[in-house]
mmCIF file of C-alpha atoms and ligand atoms in Angstrom:
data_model
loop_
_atom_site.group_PDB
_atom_site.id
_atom_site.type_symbol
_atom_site.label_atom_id
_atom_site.label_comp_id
_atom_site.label_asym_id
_atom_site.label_seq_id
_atom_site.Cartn_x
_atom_site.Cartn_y
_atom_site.Cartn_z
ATOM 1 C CA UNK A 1 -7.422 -1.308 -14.508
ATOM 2 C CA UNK A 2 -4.271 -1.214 -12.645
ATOM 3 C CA UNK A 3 -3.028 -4.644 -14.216
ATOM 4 C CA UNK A 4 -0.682 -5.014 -16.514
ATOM 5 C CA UNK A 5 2.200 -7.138 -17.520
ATOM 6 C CA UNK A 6 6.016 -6.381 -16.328
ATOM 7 C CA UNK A 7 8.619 -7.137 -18.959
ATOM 8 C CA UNK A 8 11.706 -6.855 -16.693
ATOM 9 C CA UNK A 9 10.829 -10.017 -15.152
ATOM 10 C CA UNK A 10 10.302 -12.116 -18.138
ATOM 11 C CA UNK A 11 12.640 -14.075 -20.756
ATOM 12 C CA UNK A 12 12.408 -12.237 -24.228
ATOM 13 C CA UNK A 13 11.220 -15.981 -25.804
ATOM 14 C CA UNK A 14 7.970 -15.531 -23.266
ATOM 15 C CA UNK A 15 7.352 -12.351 -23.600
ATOM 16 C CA UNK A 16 5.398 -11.913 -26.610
ATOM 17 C CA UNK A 17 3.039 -14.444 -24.759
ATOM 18 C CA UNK A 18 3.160 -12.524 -21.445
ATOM 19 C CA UNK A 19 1.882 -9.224 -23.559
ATOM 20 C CA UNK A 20 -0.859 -10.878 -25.066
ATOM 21 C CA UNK A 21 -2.004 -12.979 -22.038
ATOM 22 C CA UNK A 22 -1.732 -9.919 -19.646
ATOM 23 C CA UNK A 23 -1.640 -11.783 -16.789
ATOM 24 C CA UNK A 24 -0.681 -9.505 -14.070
ATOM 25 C CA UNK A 25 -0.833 -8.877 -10.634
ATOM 26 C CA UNK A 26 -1.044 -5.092 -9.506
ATOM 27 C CA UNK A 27 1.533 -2.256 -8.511
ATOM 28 C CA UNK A 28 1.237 -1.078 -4.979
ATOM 29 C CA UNK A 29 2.373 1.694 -3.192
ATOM 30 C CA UNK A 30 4.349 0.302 -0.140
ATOM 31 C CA UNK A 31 5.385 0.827 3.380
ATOM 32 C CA UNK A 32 6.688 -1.984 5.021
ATOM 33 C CA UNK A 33 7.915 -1.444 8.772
ATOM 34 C CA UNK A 34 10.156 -3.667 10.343
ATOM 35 C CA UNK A 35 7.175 -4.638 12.968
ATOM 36 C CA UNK A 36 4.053 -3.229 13.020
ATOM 37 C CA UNK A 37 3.966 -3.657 16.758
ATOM 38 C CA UNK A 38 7.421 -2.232 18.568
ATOM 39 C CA UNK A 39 7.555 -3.871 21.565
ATOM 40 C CA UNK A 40 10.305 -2.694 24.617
ATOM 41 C CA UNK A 41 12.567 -5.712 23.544
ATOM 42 C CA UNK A 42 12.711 -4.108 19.818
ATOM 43 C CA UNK A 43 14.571 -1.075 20.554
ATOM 44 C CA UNK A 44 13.706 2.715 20.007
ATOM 45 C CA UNK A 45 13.213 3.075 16.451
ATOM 46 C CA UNK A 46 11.416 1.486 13.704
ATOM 47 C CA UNK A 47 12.958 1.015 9.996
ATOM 48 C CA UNK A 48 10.784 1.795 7.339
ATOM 49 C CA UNK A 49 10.806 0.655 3.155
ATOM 50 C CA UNK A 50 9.126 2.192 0.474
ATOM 51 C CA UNK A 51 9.031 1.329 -2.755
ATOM 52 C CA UNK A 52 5.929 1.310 -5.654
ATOM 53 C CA UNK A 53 5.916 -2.534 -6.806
ATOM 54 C CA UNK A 54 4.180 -5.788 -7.576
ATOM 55 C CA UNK A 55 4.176 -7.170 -3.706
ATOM 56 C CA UNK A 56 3.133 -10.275 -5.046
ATOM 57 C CA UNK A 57 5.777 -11.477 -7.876
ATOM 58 C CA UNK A 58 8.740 -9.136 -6.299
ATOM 59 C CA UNK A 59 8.742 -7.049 -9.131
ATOM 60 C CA UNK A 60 9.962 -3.631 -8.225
ATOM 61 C CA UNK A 61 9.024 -0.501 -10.607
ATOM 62 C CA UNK A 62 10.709 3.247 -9.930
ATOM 63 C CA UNK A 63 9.740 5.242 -7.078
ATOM 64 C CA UNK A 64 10.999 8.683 -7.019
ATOM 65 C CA UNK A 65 11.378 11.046 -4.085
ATOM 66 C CA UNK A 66 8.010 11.220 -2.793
ATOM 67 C CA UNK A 67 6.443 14.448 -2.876
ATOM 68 C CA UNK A 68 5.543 13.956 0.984
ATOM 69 C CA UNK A 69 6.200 11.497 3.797
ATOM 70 C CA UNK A 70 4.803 11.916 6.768
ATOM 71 C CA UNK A 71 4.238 10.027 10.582
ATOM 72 C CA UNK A 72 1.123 10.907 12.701
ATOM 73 C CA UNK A 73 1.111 10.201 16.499
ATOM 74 C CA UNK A 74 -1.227 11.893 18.650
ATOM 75 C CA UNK A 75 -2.958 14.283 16.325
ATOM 76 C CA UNK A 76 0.309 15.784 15.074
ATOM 77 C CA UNK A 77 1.914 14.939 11.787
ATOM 78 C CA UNK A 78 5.466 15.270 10.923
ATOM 79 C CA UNK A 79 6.869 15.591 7.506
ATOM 80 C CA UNK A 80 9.550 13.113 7.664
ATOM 81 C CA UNK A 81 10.565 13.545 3.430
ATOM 82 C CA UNK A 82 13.775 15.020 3.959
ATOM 83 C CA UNK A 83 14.730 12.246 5.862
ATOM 84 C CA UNK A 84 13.951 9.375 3.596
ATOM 85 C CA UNK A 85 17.674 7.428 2.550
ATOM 86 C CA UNK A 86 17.739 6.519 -1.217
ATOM 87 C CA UNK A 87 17.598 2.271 -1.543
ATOM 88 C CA UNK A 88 17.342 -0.551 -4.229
ATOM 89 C CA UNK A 89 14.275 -2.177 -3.180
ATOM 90 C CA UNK A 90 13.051 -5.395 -5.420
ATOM 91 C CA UNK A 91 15.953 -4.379 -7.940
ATOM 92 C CA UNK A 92 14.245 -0.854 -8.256
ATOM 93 C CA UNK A 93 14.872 2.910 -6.701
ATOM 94 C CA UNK A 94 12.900 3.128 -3.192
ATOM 95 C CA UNK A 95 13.750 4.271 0.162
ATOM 96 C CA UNK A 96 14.429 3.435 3.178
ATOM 97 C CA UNK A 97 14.013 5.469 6.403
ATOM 98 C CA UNK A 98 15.129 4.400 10.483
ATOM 99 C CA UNK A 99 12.398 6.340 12.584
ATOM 100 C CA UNK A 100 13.062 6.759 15.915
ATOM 101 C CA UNK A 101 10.699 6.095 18.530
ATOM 102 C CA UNK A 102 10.404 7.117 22.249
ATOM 103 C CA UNK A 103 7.113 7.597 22.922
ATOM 104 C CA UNK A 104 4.298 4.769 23.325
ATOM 105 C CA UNK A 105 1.205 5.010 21.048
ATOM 106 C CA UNK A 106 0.117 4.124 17.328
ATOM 107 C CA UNK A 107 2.121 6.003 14.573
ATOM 108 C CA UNK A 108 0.510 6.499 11.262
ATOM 109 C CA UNK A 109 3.044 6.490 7.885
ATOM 110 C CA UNK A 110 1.719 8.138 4.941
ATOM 111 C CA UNK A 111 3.375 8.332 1.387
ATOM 112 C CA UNK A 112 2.065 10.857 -1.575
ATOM 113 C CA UNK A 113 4.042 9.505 -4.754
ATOM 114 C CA UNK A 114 4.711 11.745 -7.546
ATOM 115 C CA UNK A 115 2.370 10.388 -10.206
ATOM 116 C CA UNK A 116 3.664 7.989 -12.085
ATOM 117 C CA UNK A 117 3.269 7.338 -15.905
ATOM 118 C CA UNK A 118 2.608 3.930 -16.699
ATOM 119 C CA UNK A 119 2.565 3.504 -20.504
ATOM 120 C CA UNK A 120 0.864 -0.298 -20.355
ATOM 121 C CA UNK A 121 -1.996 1.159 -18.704
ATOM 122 C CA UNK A 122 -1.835 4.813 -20.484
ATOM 123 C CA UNK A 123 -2.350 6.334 -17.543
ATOM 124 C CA UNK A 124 -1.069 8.305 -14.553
ATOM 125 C CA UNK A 125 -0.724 6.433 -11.222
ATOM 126 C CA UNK A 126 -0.852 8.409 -7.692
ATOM 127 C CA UNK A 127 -0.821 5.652 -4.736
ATOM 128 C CA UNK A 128 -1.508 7.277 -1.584
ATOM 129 C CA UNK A 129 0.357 4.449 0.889
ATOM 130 C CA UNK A 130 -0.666 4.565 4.383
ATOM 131 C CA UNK A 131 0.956 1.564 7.444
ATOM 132 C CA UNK A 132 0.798 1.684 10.849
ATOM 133 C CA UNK A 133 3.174 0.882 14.167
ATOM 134 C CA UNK A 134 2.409 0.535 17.816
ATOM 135 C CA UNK A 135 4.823 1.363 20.287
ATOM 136 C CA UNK A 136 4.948 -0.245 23.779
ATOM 137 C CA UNK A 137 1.768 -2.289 24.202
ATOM 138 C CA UNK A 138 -0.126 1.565 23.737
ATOM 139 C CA UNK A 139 -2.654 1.482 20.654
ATOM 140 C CA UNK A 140 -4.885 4.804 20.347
ATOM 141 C CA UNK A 141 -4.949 6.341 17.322
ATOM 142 C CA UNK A 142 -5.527 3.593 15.048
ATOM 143 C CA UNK A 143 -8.704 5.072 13.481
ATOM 144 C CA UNK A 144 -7.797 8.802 12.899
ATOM 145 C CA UNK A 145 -8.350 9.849 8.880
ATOM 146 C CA UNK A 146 -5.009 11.673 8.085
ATOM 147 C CA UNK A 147 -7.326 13.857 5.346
ATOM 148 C CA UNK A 148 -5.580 12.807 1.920
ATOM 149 C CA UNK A 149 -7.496 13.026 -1.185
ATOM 150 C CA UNK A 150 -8.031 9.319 -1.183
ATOM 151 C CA UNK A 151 -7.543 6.784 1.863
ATOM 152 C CA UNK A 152 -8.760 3.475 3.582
ATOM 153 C CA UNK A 153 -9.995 4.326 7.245
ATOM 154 C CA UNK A 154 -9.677 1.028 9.349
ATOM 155 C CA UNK A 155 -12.483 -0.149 11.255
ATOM 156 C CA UNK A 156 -10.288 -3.475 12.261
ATOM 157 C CA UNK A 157 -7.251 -2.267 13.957
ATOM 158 C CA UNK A 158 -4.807 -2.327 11.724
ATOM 159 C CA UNK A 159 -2.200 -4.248 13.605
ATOM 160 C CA UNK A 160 -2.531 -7.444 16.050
ATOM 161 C CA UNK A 161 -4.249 -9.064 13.693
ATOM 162 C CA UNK A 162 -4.533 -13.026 13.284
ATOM 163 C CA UNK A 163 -4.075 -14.791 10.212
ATOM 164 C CA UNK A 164 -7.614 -15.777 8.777
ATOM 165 C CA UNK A 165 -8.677 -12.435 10.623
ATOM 166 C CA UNK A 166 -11.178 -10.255 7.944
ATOM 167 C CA UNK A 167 -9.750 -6.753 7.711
ATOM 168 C CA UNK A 168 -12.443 -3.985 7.121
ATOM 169 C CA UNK A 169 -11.822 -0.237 6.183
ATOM 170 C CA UNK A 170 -13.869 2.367 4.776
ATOM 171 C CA UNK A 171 -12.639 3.832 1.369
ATOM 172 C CA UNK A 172 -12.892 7.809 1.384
ATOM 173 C CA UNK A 173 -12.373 9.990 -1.350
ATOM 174 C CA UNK A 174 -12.355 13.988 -0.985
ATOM 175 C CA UNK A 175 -13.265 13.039 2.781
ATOM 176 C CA UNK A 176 -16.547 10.981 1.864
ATOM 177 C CA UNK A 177 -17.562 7.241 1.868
ATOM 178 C CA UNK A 178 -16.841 5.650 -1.714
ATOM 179 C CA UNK A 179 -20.252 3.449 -2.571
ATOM 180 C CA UNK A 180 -18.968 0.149 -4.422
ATOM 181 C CA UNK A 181 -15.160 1.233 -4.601
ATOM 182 C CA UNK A 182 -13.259 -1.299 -6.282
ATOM 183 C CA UNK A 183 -10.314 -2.753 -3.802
ATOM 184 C CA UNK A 184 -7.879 -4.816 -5.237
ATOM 185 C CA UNK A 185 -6.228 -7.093 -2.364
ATOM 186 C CA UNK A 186 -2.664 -8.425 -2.923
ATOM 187 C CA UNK A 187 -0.278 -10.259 -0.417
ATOM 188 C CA UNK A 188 3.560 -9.178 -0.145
ATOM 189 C CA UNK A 189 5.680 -12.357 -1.089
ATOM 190 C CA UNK A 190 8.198 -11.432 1.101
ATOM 191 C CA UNK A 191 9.745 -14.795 1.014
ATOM 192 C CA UNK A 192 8.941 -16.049 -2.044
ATOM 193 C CA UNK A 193 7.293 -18.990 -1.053
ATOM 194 C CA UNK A 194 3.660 -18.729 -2.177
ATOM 195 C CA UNK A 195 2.232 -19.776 -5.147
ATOM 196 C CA UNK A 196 -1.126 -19.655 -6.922
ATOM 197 C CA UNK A 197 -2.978 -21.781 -8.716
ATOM 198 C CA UNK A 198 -4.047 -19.200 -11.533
ATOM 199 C CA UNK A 199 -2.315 -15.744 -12.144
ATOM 200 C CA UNK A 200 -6.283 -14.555 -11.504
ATOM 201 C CA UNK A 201 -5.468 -15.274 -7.879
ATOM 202 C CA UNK A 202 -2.328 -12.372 -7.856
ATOM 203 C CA UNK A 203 -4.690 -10.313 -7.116
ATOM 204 C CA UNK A 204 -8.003 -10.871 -5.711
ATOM 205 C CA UNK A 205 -10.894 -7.883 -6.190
ATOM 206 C CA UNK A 206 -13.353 -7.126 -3.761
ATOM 207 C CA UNK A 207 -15.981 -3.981 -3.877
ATOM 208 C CA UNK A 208 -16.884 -1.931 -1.021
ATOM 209 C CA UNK A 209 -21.034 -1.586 -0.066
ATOM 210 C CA UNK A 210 -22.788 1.072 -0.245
ATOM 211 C CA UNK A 211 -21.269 2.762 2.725
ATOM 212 C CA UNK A 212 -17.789 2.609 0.834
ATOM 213 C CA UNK A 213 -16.910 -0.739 3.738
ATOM 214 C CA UNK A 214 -15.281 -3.464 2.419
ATOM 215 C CA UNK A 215 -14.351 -6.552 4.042
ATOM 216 C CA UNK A 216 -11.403 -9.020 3.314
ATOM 217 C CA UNK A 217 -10.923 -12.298 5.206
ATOM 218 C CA UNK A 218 -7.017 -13.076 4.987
ATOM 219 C CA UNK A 219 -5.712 -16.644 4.211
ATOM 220 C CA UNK A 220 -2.311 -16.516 5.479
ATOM 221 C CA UNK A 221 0.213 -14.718 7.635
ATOM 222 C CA UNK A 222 2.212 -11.819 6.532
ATOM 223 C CA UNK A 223 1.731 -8.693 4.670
ATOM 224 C CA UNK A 224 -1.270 -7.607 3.077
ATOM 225 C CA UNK A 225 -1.914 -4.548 0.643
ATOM 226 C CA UNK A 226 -5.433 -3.181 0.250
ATOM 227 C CA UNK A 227 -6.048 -0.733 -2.635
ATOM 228 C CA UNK A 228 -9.077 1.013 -3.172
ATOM 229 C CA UNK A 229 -8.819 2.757 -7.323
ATOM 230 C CA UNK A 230 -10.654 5.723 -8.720
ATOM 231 C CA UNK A 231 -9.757 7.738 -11.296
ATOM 232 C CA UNK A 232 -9.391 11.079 -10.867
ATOM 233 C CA UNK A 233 -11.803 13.706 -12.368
ATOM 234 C CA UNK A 234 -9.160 15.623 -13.729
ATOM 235 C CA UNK A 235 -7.240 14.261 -16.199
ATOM 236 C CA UNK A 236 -3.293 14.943 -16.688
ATOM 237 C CA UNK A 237 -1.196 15.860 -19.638
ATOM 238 C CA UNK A 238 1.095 13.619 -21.514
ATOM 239 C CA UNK A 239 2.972 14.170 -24.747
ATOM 240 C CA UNK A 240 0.387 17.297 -25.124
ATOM 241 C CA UNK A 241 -2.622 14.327 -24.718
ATOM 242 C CA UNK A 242 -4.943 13.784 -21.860
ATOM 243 C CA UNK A 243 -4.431 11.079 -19.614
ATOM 244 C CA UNK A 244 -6.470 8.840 -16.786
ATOM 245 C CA UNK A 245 -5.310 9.171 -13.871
ATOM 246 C CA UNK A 246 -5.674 6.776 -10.909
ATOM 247 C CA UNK A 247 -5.682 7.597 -7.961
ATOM 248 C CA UNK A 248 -4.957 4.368 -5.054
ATOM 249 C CA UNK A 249 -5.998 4.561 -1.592
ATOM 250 C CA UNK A 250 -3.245 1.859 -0.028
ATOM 251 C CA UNK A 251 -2.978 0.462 3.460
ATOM 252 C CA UNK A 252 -0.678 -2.448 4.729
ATOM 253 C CA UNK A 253 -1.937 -4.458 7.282
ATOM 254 C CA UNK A 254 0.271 -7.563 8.654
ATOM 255 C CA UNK A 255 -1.649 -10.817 9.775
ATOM 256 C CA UNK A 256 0.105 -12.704 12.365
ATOM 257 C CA UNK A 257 0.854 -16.431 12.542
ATOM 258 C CA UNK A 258 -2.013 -17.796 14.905
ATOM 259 C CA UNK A 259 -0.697 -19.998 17.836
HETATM 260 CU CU1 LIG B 1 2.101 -2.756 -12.538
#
């Protein structure tokens, strides 16, 4: 549902093929911290980049201003919007934001796009993004729900994880498990350096049980995006027409090197 091919990245001679093939990985809202742990010798602040893209291939897509932007620490969420810096991330609009941190504990980042229209998949696109950061060795607060309309509640904590680690979450939607959600699983290519034997393997799918739990077992260090879709019951309007629109409940979740 959420795949579909990106022209920018390919010659004209193969792109023809590329449409018809629509081999794909998916678009993910991101926030990627600097370290999802902040440790004494790191400094006082973390720096934060957001950007909607294909994590996998490096292919960036437009993200406007966010319509919110927020950091939870200790029950209390700050909208941080105003403060985000405009940035070229992956060759495409993003932001970038330096947070400052003085206080130990886990701080929660969430991102609510402005839904995006995506004319390969005729449909509106709302990623809610969530990542999390620890600050001085102090981890509470991992497992709060921040209340958006759709989100992945960790039951791993989300950080100080090893590579090969599974990650489970519980997808919520209006507040309530999602039976069977669909949760597309993607790893951020930050170096450019992995490769897959079949453009199937982009982007691997998983389904959540009955409780709305899924459960991912990671191959590698690094970054990892977890995106649980729905579409939304209401519809939105395009060009006087009625169009899907999906709605993503993101998290990013790094895997550390074991050893
Ligand atoms: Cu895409």
């Amino acid at each position: 549902m959420s795949q579909h091919p990106r022209p920018s990245r390919l010659a004209a001679a193969t792109l023809a093929l590329a449409l018809s093939t629509g081999a794909a990985g998916a678009h993910y809202g991101m926030i990627i911290p600097t370290t999802p742990m902040l440790g004494q010798k790191d400094g006082r602040s973390v720096g934060l980049t957001l950007s909607f893209s294909h994590p996998f291939e490096l292919d960036g897509m437009v993200l406007e201003m966010p319509e919110a932007f927020s950091v939870t620490h200790e029950g209390e969420t700050t909208d941080l919007t105003g403060d985000l810096v405009e940035a070229t991330v992956m060759g495409q609009p993003g932001y970038t934001l330096d947070y400052p941190i003085a206080r130990p504990g886990t701080y929660v980042f969430a991102m609510t796009p402005q839904p995006y229209w995506e004319p390969a998949d005729d449909a509106f696109i709302t990623h809610y993004t969530k990542t999390y950061v620890s600050a001085f060795g102090e981890d509470e607060g991992w497992d709060i729900e921040l209340g958006l309309k759709t989100e992945i509640v960790p039951i791993s904590k989300p950080f100080g994880l090893w590579a090969g680690n599974v990650f489970q979450g519980t997808v919520l939607f209006d507040g309530a498990p999602s039976p069977f959600a669909e949760v597309e699983v993607e790893f951020y290519n930050e170096e450019g350096t992995a490769t897959v034997p079949s453009e199937l393997m982009v982007t691997q799918t998983i389904k959540a049980d009955e409780e709305g739990i899924f459960t991912y077992a990671t191959p590698a260090a690094g970054w990892w995006g977890f995106a649980a879709l729905t579409t939304a019951e209401e519809p939105m309007m395009f060009e006087g027409e009625e169009k899907d629109h999906e709605l993503g409940a993101v998290i990013w979740v790094r895997f550390e090197e074991w050893g």
